[in-house]
Amino acid sequence: MTKIGLEIHCQLTKLESKLFCSCKADYREFEPNTNICPVCMGIPGSLPLLNKSAVEKATLIAMALDCNTPTKIAFFRKNYFYPDLPKNFQITQLNVYGNTSIGWEGKISVGDKKIRIRRIQLEEDPGRLIYEGATEKTKLTLVDYNRAGTPLVEIVTEPDFETPHQVREFLNILSDLLENLNVSDPGLEGAMRADANVSIEGGSKVEIKNIGSFHDLEKAVHFEITRQQSLAERKIEIVQETRHWDDGRKITVSARTKEEEAEYRYHLEADIPWVRINDHTRNQLQTHMPESISSKKERYVSKHGITPQVADILSSNRYFSELFENAKNETNAKDIANMITTDIMGLLDTREKREMSKLEGDHISDLVEYVKSNKITRASAKLALDEVIKNGKQLSEIIEDLDLGHVSDEGELSDIISQVLTEEIKAVEEAKQNPEIVNFLVGKVMQKTRGKADPELTLSLLKKHLGID
Ligand SMILES: [Zn+2]
């Protein structure tokens, strides 16, 4: 039997400052080594001060994952030497004096399967090493400490996964959940990284380290299972070790033999007192917890009559579900949801586009109302959407500016049809035998009116002109 467990590192990207100092948590905008201070650089004599919001956001994650949460949390030093770690230790958590980490014994459903969460801990991210050229040949390694000390939540699962596909599903669900809680933006580069441990038939555990994309993680786990199966078939011993995912060659490669936990010489971080989390704080957090994705989905179906498939897509994305919630959705909820999932998701398919967009919920409800009351066609609605996203103007103004108003005046439409009929003599001949050609002529009228002609009226007028019914 295959057993796969995960350790997911998730940055709390929505915080202002690092975990123990006032440097910025958003390190990405800085020149290398400019977002640093004596605390995150571990200069002797400097003292850490715990970021309260980080504890709250991490606790929200623990609650959302159904974990037990502690009455007191403690921090530990994990000692090791590595160039990305300026202090030579990382401040993290460890459940040795009782459960003092942010959360433990939680669970999350992946389809019909329950994945157990062993532990959630709050810790600091190390700096970043930048290799010039290929990792194995490089002569120069640069280090950037801007990231050192930024808040990280580590989520450790039990080895409950049996297939790479389950791993992928779990990560998608987890990433939607974190985004929905507004604690992290998993789309940011490096915001979510994972280690996986894989064993087959009760054999040794092999750990695959630090994979930044879900797609690669799924592949790496798949490769590792196949590698171990092939060793087992040939009766070759599987060694307990750490391996890296080589993205270029799409294989895992041996990195070093697995360190034992004891080698880190954990000890209590004496510079940070134990922190009590009282019932009041816990209740406050619970009360202000954003509505869960599954509850949103249920509400969209039962209250708004949206189909389960559309509700599923809409509820699992924080940005688009907010657009829906902000639209005037007491009436037309179904059409609003459809417009978001069919048109708008495609138009705003990247973070950059969403950030630049001027589209508000009200625009969407207005647009749906305009289409329903026949003031504009579906085709014009798309043009209007493009424009609203660019400039955020009122819909009425855009329809005026772009002259998108519906052409439903018989006289006006008849003139256009006559024009089309004189231009398309061949099609007119054929249309009398083959009714499908009529659709071609409708298309021509649409072209001339830039999609503004009322389709039903156009069709009936065309038939009249052609003398068919
Ligand atoms: Zn700092």
Coordinates of C-alpha atoms in Angstrom, one line a residue, residues 51-410:
N51 CA 3.3 39.6 15.6
K52 CA -0.2 39.3 17.2
S53 CA -2.0 39.2 13.8
A54 CA 0.2 36.3 12.7
V55 CA -1.0 34.3 15.7
E56 CA -4.6 35.2 14.9
K57 CA -4.4 34.4 11.2
A58 CA -2.7 31.1 11.9
T59 CA -5.3 30.2 14.5
L60 CA -8.0 30.9 11.9
I61 CA -6.4 28.3 9.6
A62 CA -6.3 25.8 12.5
M63 CA -10.0 26.4 13.2
A64 CA -11.0 26.2 9.5
L65 CA -9.1 22.8 9.4
D66 CA -11.0 21.5 12.4
C67 CA -8.0 21.4 14.6
N68 CA -7.7 21.6 18.3
T69 CA -6.3 24.9 19.3
P70 CA -4.1 25.5 22.4
T71 CA -4.6 27.7 25.4
K72 CA -0.9 28.5 25.4
I73 CA 1.6 28.6 22.6
A74 CA 5.3 28.2 22.8
F75 CA 8.2 28.8 20.4
F76 CA 11.3 26.8 19.9
R77 CA 14.7 27.2 18.3
K78 CA 15.6 24.7 15.6
N79 CA 19.3 24.9 15.2
Y80 CA 21.1 24.3 11.9
F81 CA 23.7 26.0 9.7
Y82 CA 22.7 27.0 6.3
P83 CA 23.5 30.2 4.4
D84 CA 19.8 31.3 4.0
L85 CA 19.5 31.3 7.8
P86 CA 21.3 34.4 9.2
K87 CA 20.6 33.5 12.9
N88 CA 21.8 29.9 12.6
F89 CA 18.5 28.9 14.1
Q90 CA 14.8 29.1 13.0
I91 CA 12.1 30.0 15.4
T92 CA 9.4 27.5 15.1
Q93 CA 7.1 25.3 17.2
L94 CA 7.2 21.8 18.6
N95 CA 4.8 19.8 20.7
V96 CA 7.0 18.5 23.4
Y97 CA 5.7 20.2 26.5
G98 CA 2.1 19.3 25.6
N99 CA 0.4 20.7 22.6
T100 CA 1.7 24.2 22.3
S101 CA 1.6 24.6 18.5
I102 CA -1.1 26.6 16.7
G103 CA -3.3 23.6 16.1
W104 CA -3.3 19.8 16.0
E105 CA -5.5 16.8 15.1
G106 CA -7.6 18.4 12.4
K107 CA -9.1 17.1 9.2
I108 CA -10.1 18.1 5.7
S109 CA -12.3 16.2 3.2
V110 CA -11.1 15.4 -0.2
G111 CA -14.1 13.9 -2.0
D112 CA -15.1 11.0 0.2
K113 CA -11.7 10.8 1.8
K114 CA -10.8 12.3 5.1
I115 CA -7.2 13.6 5.3
R116 CA -6.1 14.0 8.9
I117 CA -4.0 17.1 9.8
R118 CA -1.4 16.1 12.4
R119 CA -0.2 19.6 13.4
I120 CA -0.1 23.2 12.3
Q121 CA 2.7 25.4 13.5
L122 CA 3.7 29.0 13.1
E123 CA 7.4 29.7 12.1
E124 CA 9.6 32.1 10.3
D125 CA 10.7 31.7 6.6
P126 CA 14.4 31.7 5.9
G127 CA 16.1 33.9 3.3
R128 CA 16.4 33.0 -0.3
L129 CA 19.5 31.5 -2.1
I130 CA 19.9 32.5 -5.7
Y131 CA 22.1 30.3 -7.8
E132 CA 23.8 31.7 -10.9
G133 CA 23.2 29.2 -13.6
A134 CA 22.5 25.5 -13.0
T135 CA 22.4 24.4 -9.3
E136 CA 25.0 21.6 -9.6
K137 CA 27.5 23.6 -11.7
T138 CA 27.3 27.0 -10.1
K139 CA 30.3 28.7 -8.7
L140 CA 28.4 31.6 -7.3
T141 CA 25.5 31.6 -4.8
L142 CA 23.8 34.8 -3.8
V143 CA 21.7 35.3 -0.8
D144 CA 18.8 37.6 -0.2
Y145 CA 17.5 38.0 3.4
N146 CA 14.4 40.1 2.5
R147 CA 12.3 37.0 3.1
A148 CA 14.0 36.0 6.3
G149 CA 11.6 36.1 9.2
T150 CA 8.4 36.4 7.2
P151 CA 5.5 34.5 8.8
L152 CA 4.9 30.9 7.6
V153 CA 2.4 28.4 8.6
E154 CA 3.4 24.7 8.3
I155 CA 0.6 22.3 7.9
V156 CA 1.6 18.6 8.5
T157 CA -0.8 15.9 7.4
E158 CA -0.9 12.2 8.4
P159 CA 0.3 9.9 5.6
D160 CA -3.3 9.4 4.4
F161 CA -3.0 10.0 0.7
E162 CA -2.8 6.9 -1.5
T163 CA -2.5 8.5 -5.0
P164 CA -0.8 11.6 -6.5
H165 CA -4.2 12.7 -7.7
Q166 CA -5.5 12.9 -4.1
V167 CA -2.5 15.0 -3.3
R168 CA -3.3 17.4 -6.1
E169 CA -7.0 17.6 -5.1
F170 CA -6.1 18.3 -1.5
L171 CA -3.7 21.1 -2.4
N172 CA -6.4 22.8 -4.6
I173 CA -8.9 22.6 -1.8
L174 CA -6.4 23.9 0.7
S175 CA -5.3 26.7 -1.5
D176 CA -9.0 27.8 -2.1
L177 CA -9.6 27.6 1.7
L178 CA -6.6 29.8 2.5
E179 CA -7.6 32.3 -0.1
N180 CA -11.2 32.3 1.2
L181 CA -9.9 33.0 4.8
N182 CA -8.1 36.0 3.4
V183 CA -4.8 34.9 5.2
S184 CA -2.8 34.1 2.1
D185 CA -2.6 34.6 -1.6
P186 CA -1.5 31.2 -2.8
G187 CA -1.0 32.5 -6.4
L188 CA 2.0 34.6 -5.4
E189 CA 5.4 33.0 -6.3
G190 CA 6.7 31.0 -3.4
A191 CA 3.6 31.6 -1.2
M192 CA 2.9 27.8 -1.0
R193 CA 5.6 25.2 -1.1
A194 CA 5.3 21.5 -0.1
D195 CA 7.4 18.6 0.9
A196 CA 6.0 15.1 0.4
N197 CA 7.0 11.8 2.1
V198 CA 6.3 8.6 0.2
S199 CA 6.6 5.0 1.2
I200 CA 5.3 1.8 -0.3
E201 CA 4.4 -1.5 1.4
G202 CA 5.5 -0.3 4.8
G203 CA 9.0 0.4 3.6
S204 CA 11.4 3.3 4.3
K205 CA 10.0 6.8 4.0
V206 CA 11.5 9.0 1.3
E207 CA 11.1 12.8 1.5
I208 CA 10.8 15.0 -1.5
K209 CA 11.8 18.6 -0.6
N210 CA 10.5 22.0 -1.4
I211 CA 8.4 21.9 -4.5
G212 CA 6.8 25.2 -5.5
S213 CA 4.1 24.1 -7.9
F214 CA 1.2 21.7 -7.3
H215 CA 1.6 20.3 -10.8
D216 CA 5.2 19.4 -10.1
L217 CA 4.4 17.9 -6.7
E218 CA 1.9 15.6 -8.3
K219 CA 4.5 14.5 -10.9
A220 CA 7.2 14.2 -8.3
V221 CA 5.1 11.9 -6.1
H222 CA 4.1 9.9 -9.1
F223 CA 7.7 9.5 -10.1
E224 CA 8.7 8.5 -6.6
I225 CA 6.1 5.8 -6.3
T226 CA 7.2 4.3 -9.6
R227 CA 10.8 4.4 -8.6
Q228 CA 10.2 2.7 -5.3
Q229 CA 8.0 0.0 -7.0
S230 CA 10.7 -0.7 -9.5
L231 CA 13.4 -1.1 -6.7
A232 CA 11.1 -3.3 -4.7
E233 CA 10.4 -5.6 -7.7
R234 CA 14.2 -6.0 -8.1
K235 CA 14.5 -6.7 -4.4
I236 CA 16.7 -3.6 -4.0
E237 CA 16.5 -1.9 -0.6
I238 CA 14.8 1.5 -0.5
V239 CA 16.9 3.9 1.6
Q240 CA 15.4 6.5 3.8
E241 CA 16.6 9.7 2.3
T242 CA 15.7 13.2 1.1
R243 CA 15.4 13.7 -2.6
H244 CA 15.0 16.8 -4.8
W245 CA 12.7 17.2 -7.7
D246 CA 14.7 18.0 -10.9
D247 CA 12.2 19.9 -12.9
G248 CA 14.3 19.7 -16.1
R249 CA 14.7 16.0 -16.1
K250 CA 11.3 15.3 -14.4
I251 CA 12.9 12.9 -11.9
T252 CA 13.7 13.0 -8.2
V253 CA 17.4 12.9 -7.3
S254 CA 19.1 12.0 -4.0
A255 CA 20.0 15.0 -1.9
R256 CA 21.4 13.8 1.4
T257 CA 20.5 11.2 4.0
K258 CA 17.6 12.2 6.3
E259 CA 18.6 14.1 9.4
E260 CA 17.0 12.9 12.6
E261 CA 14.9 15.4 14.4
A262 CA 17.3 15.3 17.4
E263 CA 20.1 16.7 15.3
Y264 CA 18.4 20.0 15.2
R265 CA 18.8 20.3 19.0
Y266 CA 15.5 22.0 19.5
H267 CA 15.2 24.1 22.6
L268 CA 12.7 26.6 24.0
E269 CA 13.0 30.1 22.6
A270 CA 13.6 31.9 25.9
D271 CA 13.3 35.4 24.3
I272 CA 9.6 34.9 23.6
P273 CA 7.3 34.2 26.6
W274 CA 4.6 31.6 26.3
V275 CA 1.5 33.3 24.9
R276 CA -2.0 32.6 26.3
I277 CA -4.9 32.4 23.9
N278 CA -8.0 32.9 26.0
D279 CA -11.6 32.0 25.3
H280 CA -12.5 35.6 24.4
T281 CA -9.9 35.7 21.7
R282 CA -10.9 32.4 20.4
N283 CA -14.6 33.4 20.3
Q284 CA -13.8 36.6 18.6
L285 CA -11.9 34.8 15.9
Q286 CA -14.6 32.2 15.4
T287 CA -17.3 34.9 15.1
H288 CA -15.3 36.8 12.5
M289 CA -14.3 33.8 10.5
P290 CA -15.3 34.2 6.8
E291 CA -18.1 31.9 5.7
S292 CA -16.7 28.6 4.5
I293 CA -16.7 27.6 0.8
S294 CA -19.0 24.7 1.4
S295 CA -21.5 26.8 3.3
K296 CA -21.4 29.5 0.5
K297 CA -22.0 26.8 -2.1
E298 CA -25.0 25.5 -0.2
R299 CA -26.4 29.0 0.2
Y300 CA -26.0 29.8 -3.5
V301 CA -28.0 26.6 -4.4
S302 CA -30.7 26.8 -1.8
K303 CA -31.2 30.6 -1.6
H304 CA -30.4 31.7 -5.1
G305 CA -31.4 28.7 -7.1
I306 CA -28.0 28.4 -8.8
T307 CA -27.1 25.0 -10.1
P308 CA -24.6 23.0 -8.0
Q309 CA -22.0 23.0 -10.7
V310 CA -22.0 26.8 -11.1
A311 CA -22.2 27.3 -7.3
D312 CA -19.2 25.1 -6.9
I313 CA -17.1 27.1 -9.3
L314 CA -18.3 30.4 -7.9
S315 CA -17.9 29.6 -4.2
S316 CA -14.4 28.2 -4.4
N317 CA -12.9 31.5 -5.8
R318 CA -12.8 34.3 -3.3
Y319 CA -12.6 37.1 -5.9
F320 CA -15.5 36.0 -8.0
S321 CA -17.7 35.0 -5.1
E322 CA -17.2 38.5 -3.7
L323 CA -18.2 40.0 -7.1
F324 CA -21.4 37.9 -6.9
E325 CA -22.1 38.9 -3.3
N326 CA -21.6 42.6 -4.2
A327 CA -24.0 42.5 -7.1
K328 CA -27.6 43.2 -6.6
N329 CA -28.5 39.6 -6.6
E330 CA -32.0 39.5 -5.0
T331 CA -33.4 39.0 -8.5
N332 CA -31.5 37.5 -11.5
A333 CA -29.0 35.7 -9.2
K334 CA -28.8 32.8 -11.6
D335 CA -28.0 35.0 -14.6
I336 CA -25.5 37.0 -12.6
A337 CA -23.8 33.8 -11.5
N338 CA -23.8 32.5 -15.1
M339 CA -22.3 35.7 -16.5
I340 CA -19.5 35.6 -13.9
T341 CA -18.6 32.0 -14.6
T342 CA -19.0 32.0 -18.4
D343 CA -17.9 35.5 -19.5
I344 CA -16.1 37.3 -16.6
M345 CA -13.9 34.5 -15.4
G346 CA -12.5 34.2 -18.9
L347 CA -11.9 37.9 -19.2
L348 CA -10.2 38.2 -15.8
D349 CA -8.2 35.0 -15.8
T350 CA -5.0 36.3 -14.3
R351 CA -4.1 38.1 -11.1
E352 CA -2.9 41.1 -13.0
K353 CA -6.1 41.5 -14.9
R354 CA -8.2 41.1 -11.7
E355 CA -6.0 43.7 -10.0
M356 CA -6.4 46.2 -12.9
S357 CA -10.1 45.6 -13.3
K358 CA -12.6 48.3 -12.6
L359 CA -15.6 46.0 -12.7
E360 CA -17.9 46.1 -9.7
G361 CA -20.8 43.9 -8.6
D362 CA -23.4 46.6 -9.6
H363 CA -22.1 46.6 -13.2
I364 CA -23.0 42.9 -13.5
S365 CA -26.5 43.2 -12.1
D366 CA -27.2 46.2 -14.4
L367 CA -25.8 44.3 -17.4
V368 CA -28.0 41.3 -16.7
E369 CA -31.0 43.5 -16.3
Y370 CA -30.3 45.3 -19.6
V371 CA -30.0 42.0 -21.5
K372 CA -33.2 40.6 -19.9
S373 CA -35.2 43.7 -20.7
N374 CA -33.9 43.6 -24.3
K375 CA -32.1 46.9 -24.1
I376 CA -28.9 45.3 -25.4
T377 CA -28.1 42.0 -27.0
R378 CA -25.8 39.3 -25.4
A379 CA -23.1 40.2 -28.0
S380 CA -23.2 43.9 -27.0
A381 CA -23.1 42.9 -23.3
K382 CA -19.7 41.3 -24.0
L383 CA -18.4 44.5 -25.6
A384 CA -19.8 46.5 -22.7
L385 CA -18.0 44.1 -20.2
D386 CA -14.7 44.7 -21.9
E387 CA -15.2 48.4 -21.5
V388 CA -16.4 48.4 -17.9
I389 CA -13.3 46.3 -16.9
K390 CA -11.1 49.0 -18.5
N391 CA -12.7 52.1 -17.2
G392 CA -15.4 51.3 -14.6
K393 CA -17.9 53.7 -16.1
Q394 CA -21.7 53.4 -15.5
L395 CA -23.3 51.0 -17.9
S396 CA -25.7 53.6 -19.3
E397 CA -22.8 55.8 -20.2
I398 CA -20.9 53.0 -21.9
I399 CA -23.9 52.0 -24.0
E400 CA -24.3 55.6 -25.0
D401 CA -20.5 56.1 -25.8
L402 CA -20.2 52.9 -27.8
D403 CA -23.7 53.1 -29.3
L404 CA -24.6 49.7 -28.1
G405 CA -28.3 50.3 -27.8
H406 CA -30.5 47.5 -29.3
V407 CA -31.6 48.0 -32.9
S408 CA -35.2 46.9 -32.6
D409 CA -36.8 49.5 -34.8
E410 CA -38.5 47.7 -37.7

